[in-house]
mmCIF file of C-alpha atoms in Angstrom:
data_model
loop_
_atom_site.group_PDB
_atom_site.id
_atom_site.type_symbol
_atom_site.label_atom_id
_atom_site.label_comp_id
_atom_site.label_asym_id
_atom_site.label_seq_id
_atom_site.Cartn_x
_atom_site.Cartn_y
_atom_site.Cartn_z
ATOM 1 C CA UNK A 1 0.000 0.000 0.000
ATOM 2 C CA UNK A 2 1.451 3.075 -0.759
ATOM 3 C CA UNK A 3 2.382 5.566 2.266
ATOM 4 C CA UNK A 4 -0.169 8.154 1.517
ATOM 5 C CA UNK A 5 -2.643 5.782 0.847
ATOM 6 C CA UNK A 6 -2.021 4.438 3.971
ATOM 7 C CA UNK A 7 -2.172 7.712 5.831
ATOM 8 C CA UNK A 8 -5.791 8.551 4.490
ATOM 9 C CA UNK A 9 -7.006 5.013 5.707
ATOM 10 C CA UNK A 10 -5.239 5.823 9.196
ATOM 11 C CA UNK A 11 -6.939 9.240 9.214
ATOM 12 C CA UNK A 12 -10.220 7.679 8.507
ATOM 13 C CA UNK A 13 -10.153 5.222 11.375
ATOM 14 C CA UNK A 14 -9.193 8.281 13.756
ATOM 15 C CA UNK A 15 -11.811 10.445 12.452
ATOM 16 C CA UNK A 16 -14.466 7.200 13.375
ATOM 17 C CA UNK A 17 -13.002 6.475 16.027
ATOM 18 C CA UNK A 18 -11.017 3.609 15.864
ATOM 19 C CA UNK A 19 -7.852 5.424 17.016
ATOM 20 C CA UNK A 20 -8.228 6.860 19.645
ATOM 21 C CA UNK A 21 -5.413 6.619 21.461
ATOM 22 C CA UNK A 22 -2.915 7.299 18.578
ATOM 23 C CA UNK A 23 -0.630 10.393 19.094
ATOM 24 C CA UNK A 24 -0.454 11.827 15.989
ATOM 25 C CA UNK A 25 2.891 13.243 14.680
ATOM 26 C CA UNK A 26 2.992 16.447 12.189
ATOM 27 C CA UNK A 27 3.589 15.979 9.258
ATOM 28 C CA UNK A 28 5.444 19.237 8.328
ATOM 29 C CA UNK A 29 5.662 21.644 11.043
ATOM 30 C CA UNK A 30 6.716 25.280 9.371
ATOM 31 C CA UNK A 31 8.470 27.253 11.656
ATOM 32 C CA UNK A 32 8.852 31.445 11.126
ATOM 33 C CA UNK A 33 11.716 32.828 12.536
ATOM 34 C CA UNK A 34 11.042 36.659 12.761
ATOM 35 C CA UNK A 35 14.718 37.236 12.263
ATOM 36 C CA UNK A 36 18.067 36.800 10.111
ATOM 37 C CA UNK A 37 20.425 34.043 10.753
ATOM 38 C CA UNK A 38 22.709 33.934 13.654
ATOM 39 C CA UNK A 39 21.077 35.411 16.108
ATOM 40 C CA UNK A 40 19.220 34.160 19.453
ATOM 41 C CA UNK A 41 15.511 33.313 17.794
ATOM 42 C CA UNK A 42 17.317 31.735 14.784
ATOM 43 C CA UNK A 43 19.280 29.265 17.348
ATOM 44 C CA UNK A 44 15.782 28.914 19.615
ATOM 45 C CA UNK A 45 14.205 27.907 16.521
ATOM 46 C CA UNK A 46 16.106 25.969 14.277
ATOM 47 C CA UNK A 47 17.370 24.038 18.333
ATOM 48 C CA UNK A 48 13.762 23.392 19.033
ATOM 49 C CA UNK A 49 12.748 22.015 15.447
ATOM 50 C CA UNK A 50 15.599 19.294 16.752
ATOM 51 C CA UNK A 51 13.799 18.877 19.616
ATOM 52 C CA UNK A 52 10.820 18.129 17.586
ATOM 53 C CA UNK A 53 11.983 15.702 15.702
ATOM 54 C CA UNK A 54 14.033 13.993 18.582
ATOM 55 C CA UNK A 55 10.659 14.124 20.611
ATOM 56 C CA UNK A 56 9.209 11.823 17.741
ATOM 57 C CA UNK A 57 6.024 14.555 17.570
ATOM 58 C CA UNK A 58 7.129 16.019 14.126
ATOM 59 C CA UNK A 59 8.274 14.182 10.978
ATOM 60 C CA UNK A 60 10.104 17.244 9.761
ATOM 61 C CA UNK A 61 10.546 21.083 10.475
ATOM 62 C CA UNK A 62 10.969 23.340 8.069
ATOM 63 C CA UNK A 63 12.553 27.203 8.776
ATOM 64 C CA UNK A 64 11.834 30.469 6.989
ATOM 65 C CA UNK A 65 13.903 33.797 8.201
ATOM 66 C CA UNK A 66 12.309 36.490 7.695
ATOM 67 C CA UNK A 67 14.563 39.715 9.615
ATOM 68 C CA UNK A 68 13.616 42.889 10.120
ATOM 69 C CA UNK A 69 11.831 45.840 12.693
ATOM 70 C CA UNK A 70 12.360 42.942 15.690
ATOM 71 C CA UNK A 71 10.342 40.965 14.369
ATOM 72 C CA UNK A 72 7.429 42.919 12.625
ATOM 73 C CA UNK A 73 8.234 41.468 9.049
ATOM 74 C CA UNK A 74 8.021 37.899 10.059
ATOM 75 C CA UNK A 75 4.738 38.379 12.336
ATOM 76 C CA UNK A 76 2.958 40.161 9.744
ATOM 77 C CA UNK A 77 4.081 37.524 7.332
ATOM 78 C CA UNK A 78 3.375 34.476 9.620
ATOM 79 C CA UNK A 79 -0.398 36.357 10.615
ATOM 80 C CA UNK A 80 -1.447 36.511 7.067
ATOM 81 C CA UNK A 81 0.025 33.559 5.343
ATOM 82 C CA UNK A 82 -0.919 31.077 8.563
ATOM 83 C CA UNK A 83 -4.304 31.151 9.681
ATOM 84 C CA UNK A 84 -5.807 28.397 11.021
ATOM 85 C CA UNK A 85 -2.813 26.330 10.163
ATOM 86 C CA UNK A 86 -2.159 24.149 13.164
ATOM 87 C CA UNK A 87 1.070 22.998 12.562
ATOM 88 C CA UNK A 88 2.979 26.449 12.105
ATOM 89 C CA UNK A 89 4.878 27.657 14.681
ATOM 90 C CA UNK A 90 7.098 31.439 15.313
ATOM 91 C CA UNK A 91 9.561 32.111 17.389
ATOM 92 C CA UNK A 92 9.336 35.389 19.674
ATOM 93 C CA UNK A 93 10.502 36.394 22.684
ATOM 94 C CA UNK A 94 10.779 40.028 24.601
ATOM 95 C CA UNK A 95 12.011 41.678 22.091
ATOM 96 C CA UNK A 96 9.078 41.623 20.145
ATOM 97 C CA UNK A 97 7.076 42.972 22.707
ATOM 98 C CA UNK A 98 9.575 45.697 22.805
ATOM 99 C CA UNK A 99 9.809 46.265 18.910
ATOM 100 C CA UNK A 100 5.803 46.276 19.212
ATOM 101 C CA UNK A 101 5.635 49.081 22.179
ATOM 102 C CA UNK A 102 8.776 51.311 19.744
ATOM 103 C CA UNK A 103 7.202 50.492 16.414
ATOM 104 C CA UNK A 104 3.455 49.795 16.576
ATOM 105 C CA UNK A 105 3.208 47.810 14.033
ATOM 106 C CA UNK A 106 -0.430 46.620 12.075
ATOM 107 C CA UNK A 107 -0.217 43.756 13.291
ATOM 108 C CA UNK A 108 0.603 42.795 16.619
ATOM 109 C CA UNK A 109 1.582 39.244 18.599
ATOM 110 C CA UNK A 110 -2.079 39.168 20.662
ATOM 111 C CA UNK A 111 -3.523 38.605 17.356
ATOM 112 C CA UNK A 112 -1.398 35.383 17.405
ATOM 113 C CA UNK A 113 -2.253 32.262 19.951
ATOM 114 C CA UNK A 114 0.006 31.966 22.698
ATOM 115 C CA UNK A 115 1.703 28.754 22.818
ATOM 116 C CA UNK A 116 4.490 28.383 25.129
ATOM 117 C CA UNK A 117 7.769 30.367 26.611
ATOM 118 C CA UNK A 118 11.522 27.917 26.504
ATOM 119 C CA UNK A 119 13.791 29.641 27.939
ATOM 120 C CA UNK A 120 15.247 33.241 29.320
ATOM 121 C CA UNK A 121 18.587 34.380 28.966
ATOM 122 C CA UNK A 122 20.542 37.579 30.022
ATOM 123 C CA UNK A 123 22.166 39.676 28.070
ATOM 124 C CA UNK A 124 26.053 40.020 27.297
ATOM 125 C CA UNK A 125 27.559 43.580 26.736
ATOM 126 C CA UNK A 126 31.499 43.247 24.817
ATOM 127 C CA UNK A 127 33.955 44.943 23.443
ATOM 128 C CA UNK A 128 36.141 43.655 20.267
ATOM 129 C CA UNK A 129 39.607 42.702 21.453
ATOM 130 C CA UNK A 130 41.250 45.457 20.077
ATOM 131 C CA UNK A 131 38.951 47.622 21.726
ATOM 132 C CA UNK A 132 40.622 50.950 23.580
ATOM 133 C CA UNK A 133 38.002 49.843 26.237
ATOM 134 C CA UNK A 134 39.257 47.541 28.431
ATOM 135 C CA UNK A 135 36.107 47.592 30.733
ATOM 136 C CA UNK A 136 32.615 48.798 31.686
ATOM 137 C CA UNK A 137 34.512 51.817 33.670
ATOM 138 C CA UNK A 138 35.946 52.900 30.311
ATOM 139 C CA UNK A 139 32.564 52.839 28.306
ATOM 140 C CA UNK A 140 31.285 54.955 30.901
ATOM 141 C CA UNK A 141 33.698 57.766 31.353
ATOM 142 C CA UNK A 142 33.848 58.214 28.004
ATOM 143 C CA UNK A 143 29.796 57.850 27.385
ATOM 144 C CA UNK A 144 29.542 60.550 30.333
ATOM 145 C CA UNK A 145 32.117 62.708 28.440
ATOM 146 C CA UNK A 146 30.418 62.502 25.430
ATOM 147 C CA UNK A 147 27.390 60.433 24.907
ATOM 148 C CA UNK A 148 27.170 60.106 20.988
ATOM 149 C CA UNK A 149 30.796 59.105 20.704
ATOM 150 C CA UNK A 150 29.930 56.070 22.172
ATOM 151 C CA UNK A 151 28.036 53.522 19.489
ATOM 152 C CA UNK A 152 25.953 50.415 21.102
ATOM 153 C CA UNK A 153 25.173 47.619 18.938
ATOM 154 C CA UNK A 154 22.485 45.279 19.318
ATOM 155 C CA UNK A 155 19.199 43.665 18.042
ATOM 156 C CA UNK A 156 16.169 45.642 16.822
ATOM 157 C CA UNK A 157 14.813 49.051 18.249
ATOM 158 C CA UNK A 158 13.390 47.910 21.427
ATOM 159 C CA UNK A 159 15.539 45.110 21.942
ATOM 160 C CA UNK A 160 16.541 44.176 25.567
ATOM 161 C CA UNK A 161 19.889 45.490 25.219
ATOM 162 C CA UNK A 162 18.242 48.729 23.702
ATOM 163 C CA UNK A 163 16.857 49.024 26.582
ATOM 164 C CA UNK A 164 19.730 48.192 29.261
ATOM 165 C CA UNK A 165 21.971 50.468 27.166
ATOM 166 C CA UNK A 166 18.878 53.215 28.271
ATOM 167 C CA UNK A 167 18.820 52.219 31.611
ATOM 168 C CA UNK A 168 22.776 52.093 32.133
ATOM 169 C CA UNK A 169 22.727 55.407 31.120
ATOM 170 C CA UNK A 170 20.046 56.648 33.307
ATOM 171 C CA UNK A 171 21.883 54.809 35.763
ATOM 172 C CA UNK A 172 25.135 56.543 35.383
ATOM 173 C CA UNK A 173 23.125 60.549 35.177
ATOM 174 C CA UNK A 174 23.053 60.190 31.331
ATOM 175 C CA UNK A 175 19.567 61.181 29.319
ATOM 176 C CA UNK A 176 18.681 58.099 27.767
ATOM 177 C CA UNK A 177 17.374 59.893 24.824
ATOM 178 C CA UNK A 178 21.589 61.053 24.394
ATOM 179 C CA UNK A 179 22.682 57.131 23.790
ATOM 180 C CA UNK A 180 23.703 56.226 19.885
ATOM 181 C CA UNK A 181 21.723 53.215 19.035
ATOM 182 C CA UNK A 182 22.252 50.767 15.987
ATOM 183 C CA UNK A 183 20.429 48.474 15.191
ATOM 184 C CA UNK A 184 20.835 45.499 13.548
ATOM 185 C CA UNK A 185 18.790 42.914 11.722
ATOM 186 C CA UNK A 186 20.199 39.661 13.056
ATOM 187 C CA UNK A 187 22.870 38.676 15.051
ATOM 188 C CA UNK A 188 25.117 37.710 12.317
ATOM 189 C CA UNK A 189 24.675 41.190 11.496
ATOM 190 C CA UNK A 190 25.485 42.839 14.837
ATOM 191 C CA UNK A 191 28.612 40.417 15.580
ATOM 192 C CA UNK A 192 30.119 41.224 12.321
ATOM 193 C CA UNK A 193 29.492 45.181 12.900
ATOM 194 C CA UNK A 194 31.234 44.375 16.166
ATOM 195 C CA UNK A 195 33.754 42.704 15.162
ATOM 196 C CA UNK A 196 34.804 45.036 12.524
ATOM 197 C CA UNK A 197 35.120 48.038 14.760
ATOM 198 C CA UNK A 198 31.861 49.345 13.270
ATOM 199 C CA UNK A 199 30.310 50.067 17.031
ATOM 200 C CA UNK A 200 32.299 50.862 20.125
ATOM 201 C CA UNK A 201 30.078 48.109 22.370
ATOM 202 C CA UNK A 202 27.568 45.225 21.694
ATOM 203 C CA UNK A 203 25.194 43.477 23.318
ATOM 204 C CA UNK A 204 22.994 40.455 22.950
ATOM 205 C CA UNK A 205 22.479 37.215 24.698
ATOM 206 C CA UNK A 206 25.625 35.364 25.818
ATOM 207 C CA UNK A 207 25.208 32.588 23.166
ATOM 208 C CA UNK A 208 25.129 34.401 20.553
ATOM 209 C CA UNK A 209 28.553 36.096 21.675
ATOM 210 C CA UNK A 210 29.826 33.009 23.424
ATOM 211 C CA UNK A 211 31.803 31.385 20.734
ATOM 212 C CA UNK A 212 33.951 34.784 19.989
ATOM 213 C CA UNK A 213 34.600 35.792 23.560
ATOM 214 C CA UNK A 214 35.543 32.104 23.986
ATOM 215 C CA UNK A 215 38.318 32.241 21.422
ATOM 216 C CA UNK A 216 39.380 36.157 22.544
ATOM 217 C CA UNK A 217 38.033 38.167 19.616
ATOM 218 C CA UNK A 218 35.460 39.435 22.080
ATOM 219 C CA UNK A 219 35.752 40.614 25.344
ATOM 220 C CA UNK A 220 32.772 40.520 28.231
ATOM 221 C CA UNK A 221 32.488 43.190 30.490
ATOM 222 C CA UNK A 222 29.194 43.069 31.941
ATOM 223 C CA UNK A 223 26.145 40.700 31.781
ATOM 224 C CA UNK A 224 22.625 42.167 33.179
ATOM 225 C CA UNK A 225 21.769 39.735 35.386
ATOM 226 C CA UNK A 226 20.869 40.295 38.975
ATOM 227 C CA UNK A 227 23.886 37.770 40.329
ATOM 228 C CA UNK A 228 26.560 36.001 38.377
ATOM 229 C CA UNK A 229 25.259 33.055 35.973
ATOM 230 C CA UNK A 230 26.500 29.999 36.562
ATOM 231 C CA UNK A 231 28.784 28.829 33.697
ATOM 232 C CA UNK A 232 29.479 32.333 32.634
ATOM 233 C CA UNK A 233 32.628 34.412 34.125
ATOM 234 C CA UNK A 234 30.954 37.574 33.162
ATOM 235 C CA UNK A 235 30.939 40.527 35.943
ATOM 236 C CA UNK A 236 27.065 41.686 36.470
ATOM 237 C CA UNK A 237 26.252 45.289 36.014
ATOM 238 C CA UNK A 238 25.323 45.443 39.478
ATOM 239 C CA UNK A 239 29.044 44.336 40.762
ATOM 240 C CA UNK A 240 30.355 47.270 38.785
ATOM 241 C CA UNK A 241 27.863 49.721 40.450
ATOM 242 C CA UNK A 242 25.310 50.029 37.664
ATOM 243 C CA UNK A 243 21.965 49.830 39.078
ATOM 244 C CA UNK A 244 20.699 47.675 35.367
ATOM 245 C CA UNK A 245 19.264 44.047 35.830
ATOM 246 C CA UNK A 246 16.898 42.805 32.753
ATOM 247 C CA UNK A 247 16.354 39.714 31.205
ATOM 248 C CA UNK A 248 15.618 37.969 28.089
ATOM 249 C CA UNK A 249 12.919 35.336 27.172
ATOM 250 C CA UNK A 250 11.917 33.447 24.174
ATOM 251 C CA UNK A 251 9.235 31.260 23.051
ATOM 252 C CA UNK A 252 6.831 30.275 20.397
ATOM 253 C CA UNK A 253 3.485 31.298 18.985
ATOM 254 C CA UNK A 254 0.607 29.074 16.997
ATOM 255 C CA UNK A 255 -1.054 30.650 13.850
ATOM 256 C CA UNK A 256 -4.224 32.924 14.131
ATOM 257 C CA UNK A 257 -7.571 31.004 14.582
ATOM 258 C CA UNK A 258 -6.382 27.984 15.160
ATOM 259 C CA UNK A 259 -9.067 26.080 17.543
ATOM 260 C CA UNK A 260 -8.527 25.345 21.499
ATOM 261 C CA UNK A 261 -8.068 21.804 20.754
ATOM 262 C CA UNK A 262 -5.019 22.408 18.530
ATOM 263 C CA UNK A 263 -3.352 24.908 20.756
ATOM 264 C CA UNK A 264 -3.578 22.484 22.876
ATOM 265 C CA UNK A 265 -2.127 19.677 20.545
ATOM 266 C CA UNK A 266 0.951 22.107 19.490
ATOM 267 C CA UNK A 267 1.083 22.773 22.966
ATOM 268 C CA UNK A 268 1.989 19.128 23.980
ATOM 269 C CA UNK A 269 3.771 18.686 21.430
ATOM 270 C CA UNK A 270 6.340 21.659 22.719
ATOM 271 C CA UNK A 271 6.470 19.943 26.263
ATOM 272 C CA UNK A 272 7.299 16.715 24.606
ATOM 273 C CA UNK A 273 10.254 18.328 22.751
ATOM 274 C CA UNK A 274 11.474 20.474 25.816
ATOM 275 C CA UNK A 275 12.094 16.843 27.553
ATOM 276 C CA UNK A 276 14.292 15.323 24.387
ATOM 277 C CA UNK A 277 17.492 14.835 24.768
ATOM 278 C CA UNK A 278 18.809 17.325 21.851
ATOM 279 C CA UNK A 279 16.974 20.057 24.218
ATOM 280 C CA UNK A 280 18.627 19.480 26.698
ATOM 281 C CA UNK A 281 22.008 19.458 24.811
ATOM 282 C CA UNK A 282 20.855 22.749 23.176
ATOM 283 C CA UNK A 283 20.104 24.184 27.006
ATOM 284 C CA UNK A 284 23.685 22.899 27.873
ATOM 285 C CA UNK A 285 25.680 24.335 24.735
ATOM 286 C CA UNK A 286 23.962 27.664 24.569
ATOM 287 C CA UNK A 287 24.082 28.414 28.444
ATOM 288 C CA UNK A 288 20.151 29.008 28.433
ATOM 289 C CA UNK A 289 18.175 28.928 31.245
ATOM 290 C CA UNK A 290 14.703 26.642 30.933
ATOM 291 C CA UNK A 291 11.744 28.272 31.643
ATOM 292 C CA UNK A 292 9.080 26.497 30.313
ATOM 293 C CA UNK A 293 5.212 28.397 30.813
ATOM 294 C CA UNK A 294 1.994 27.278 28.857
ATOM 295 C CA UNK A 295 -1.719 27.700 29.415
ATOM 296 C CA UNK A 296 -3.064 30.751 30.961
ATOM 297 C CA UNK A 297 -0.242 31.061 33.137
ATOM 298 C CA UNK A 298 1.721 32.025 29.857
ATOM 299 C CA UNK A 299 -0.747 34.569 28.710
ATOM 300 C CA UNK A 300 -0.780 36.238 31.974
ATOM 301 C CA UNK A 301 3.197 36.274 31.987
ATOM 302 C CA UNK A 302 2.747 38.019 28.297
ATOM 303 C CA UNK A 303 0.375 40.488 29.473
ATOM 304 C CA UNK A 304 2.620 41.414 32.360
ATOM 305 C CA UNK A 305 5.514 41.710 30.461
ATOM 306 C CA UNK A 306 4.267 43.835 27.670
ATOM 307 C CA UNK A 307 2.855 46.469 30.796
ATOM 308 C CA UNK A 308 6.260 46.100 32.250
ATOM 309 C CA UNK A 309 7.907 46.817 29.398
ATOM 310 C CA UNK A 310 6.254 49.689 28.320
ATOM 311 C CA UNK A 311 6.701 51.336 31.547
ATOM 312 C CA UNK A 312 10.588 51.200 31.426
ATOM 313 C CA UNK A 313 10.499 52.362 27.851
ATOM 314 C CA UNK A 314 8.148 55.584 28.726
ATOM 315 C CA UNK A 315 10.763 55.878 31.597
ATOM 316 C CA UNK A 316 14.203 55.772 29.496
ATOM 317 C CA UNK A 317 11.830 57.877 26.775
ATOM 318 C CA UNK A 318 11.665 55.208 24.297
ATOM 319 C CA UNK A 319 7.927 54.864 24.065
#
């Protein structure tokens, strides 16, 4: 019998009931990634669609980037070309919510079902090794002296480290509004930008950095964290008297107008693949920190972090 034939029969017998017990895998699960290569959702994503597969709840995964405005492109892409599709997933994470607040785009995340958040992570600030800056200290004398001269690098206008770069200078008695943002479309992008001298400091999550400050063409000099991460020598900003501690979380979103029942299918189906082993590995390798949330307890966590959020960004006048 030939495999699809055989697929139709099975579906028939589920549909009448004769299955019903069987735990269905996906056949194709389509995964957005709001974002260029390289970066922290593009290593989420393309780490959990391993998971998937290791998890035995998806026969494949397939990826589509799509960069730009933290994540705007890709969401209004994924919203429009994925309704009611139950086996597409996208990545997102706080930095959407922040690119939402800065931007306001047309179409936003809530008009999205909420499926689960992986994992948080804190981000890294560096400096390339041939950096005049040898530490925090020296980024801010020299951002006190003269706030433009000093270039941060980093993810999408309203990125976490857009923020913390606010919020360090506030911290330090420097208007926010004063700091020289660039942003950049991906990670790839912002670690090349770095690494070519093209900004005087970067920051993004540690595993996105973690293979260059590992072989010295980066060097870490704070981490905004409340107390040093395990696994990471990285001072916080707290040691080094800045009064900055924000974090970083990502997770996943279903398609628009998908029904209850296959939220909570897809839903499953992520718990499943955040107990494989090749999770667990990617946990391990990328020094992130599991925080798995589903159910209502997720879209409360999302509505308190997009009020939250806002409120710095008014503060550091961002919003």
């Amino acid at each position: 019998m030939r495999r699809d034939t055989f697929l139709k029969s099975l579906a028939a017998m589920a549909a009448a009931g004769a299955l019903p017990n069987l735990a269905w895998a996906a056949a194709n699960v389509k995964m957005m990634i709001p974002a260029n290569p390289g970066g922290g959702w593009d290593g989420t994503g393309r780490a959990l669609g391993e998971a998937l597969r290791d998890a035995k709840v998806a026969d494949s995964v397939t990826f589509e980037n799509k960069g730009g405005a933290a994540g705007a492109i890709g969401l209004a892409q994924f919203y429009n070309s994925s309704k009611g599709d139950p086996n597409a997933l996208m990545v997102m994470g706080a930095v959407m919510l922040g690119g939402i607040i800065t931007g306001k785009p047309p179409v936003s995340v809530t008009q999205l079902t909420p499926i689960a958040r992986l994992t948080t992570e804190y981000n890294v600030f560096v400096l390339p090794a041939n950096s005049p800056f040898k530490t925090m200290k020296d980024v801010v004398e020299q951002l006190k002296k003269d706030p433009g001269s000093v270039k941060w690098g980093g993810g999408s206008r309203g990125a976490t480290e857009h923020i913390a770069a606010a919020q360090i200078a506030q911290s330090v008695g420097v208007p926010a509004a004063k700091i020289n943002y660039v942003p950049f479309r991906g990670g790839g992008e912002a670690v090349a930008a770095i690494l070519g001298g093209n900004v005087t400091i970067g920051g993004s999550g540690y595993s996105e950095f973690q293979q260059y400050i590992d072989s010295g063409k980066m060097r870490a000099i704070g981490i905004t964290s409340g107390e040093r991460v395990k696994g990471i020598d990285v001072p916080t900003l707290k040691e080094q008297g800045i009064n900055v501690e924000i974090g970083n979380w990502r997770g996943v979103y279903g398609a628009a107008g998908i029904t209850p029942a296959q939220r909570d299918a897809l839903t499953d189906m992520i718990v499943k693949a955040t107990k494989s082993k090749a999770w667990a590995d990617a946990l391990v390798k990328n020094n992130w920190t599991p925080a798995l949330l589903t159910g209502k307890a997720f879209d409360e966590f999302v509505d308190r972090d997009f009020s939250s959020l806002r409120a710095t960004m008014v503060r550091a006048g961002m919003a």
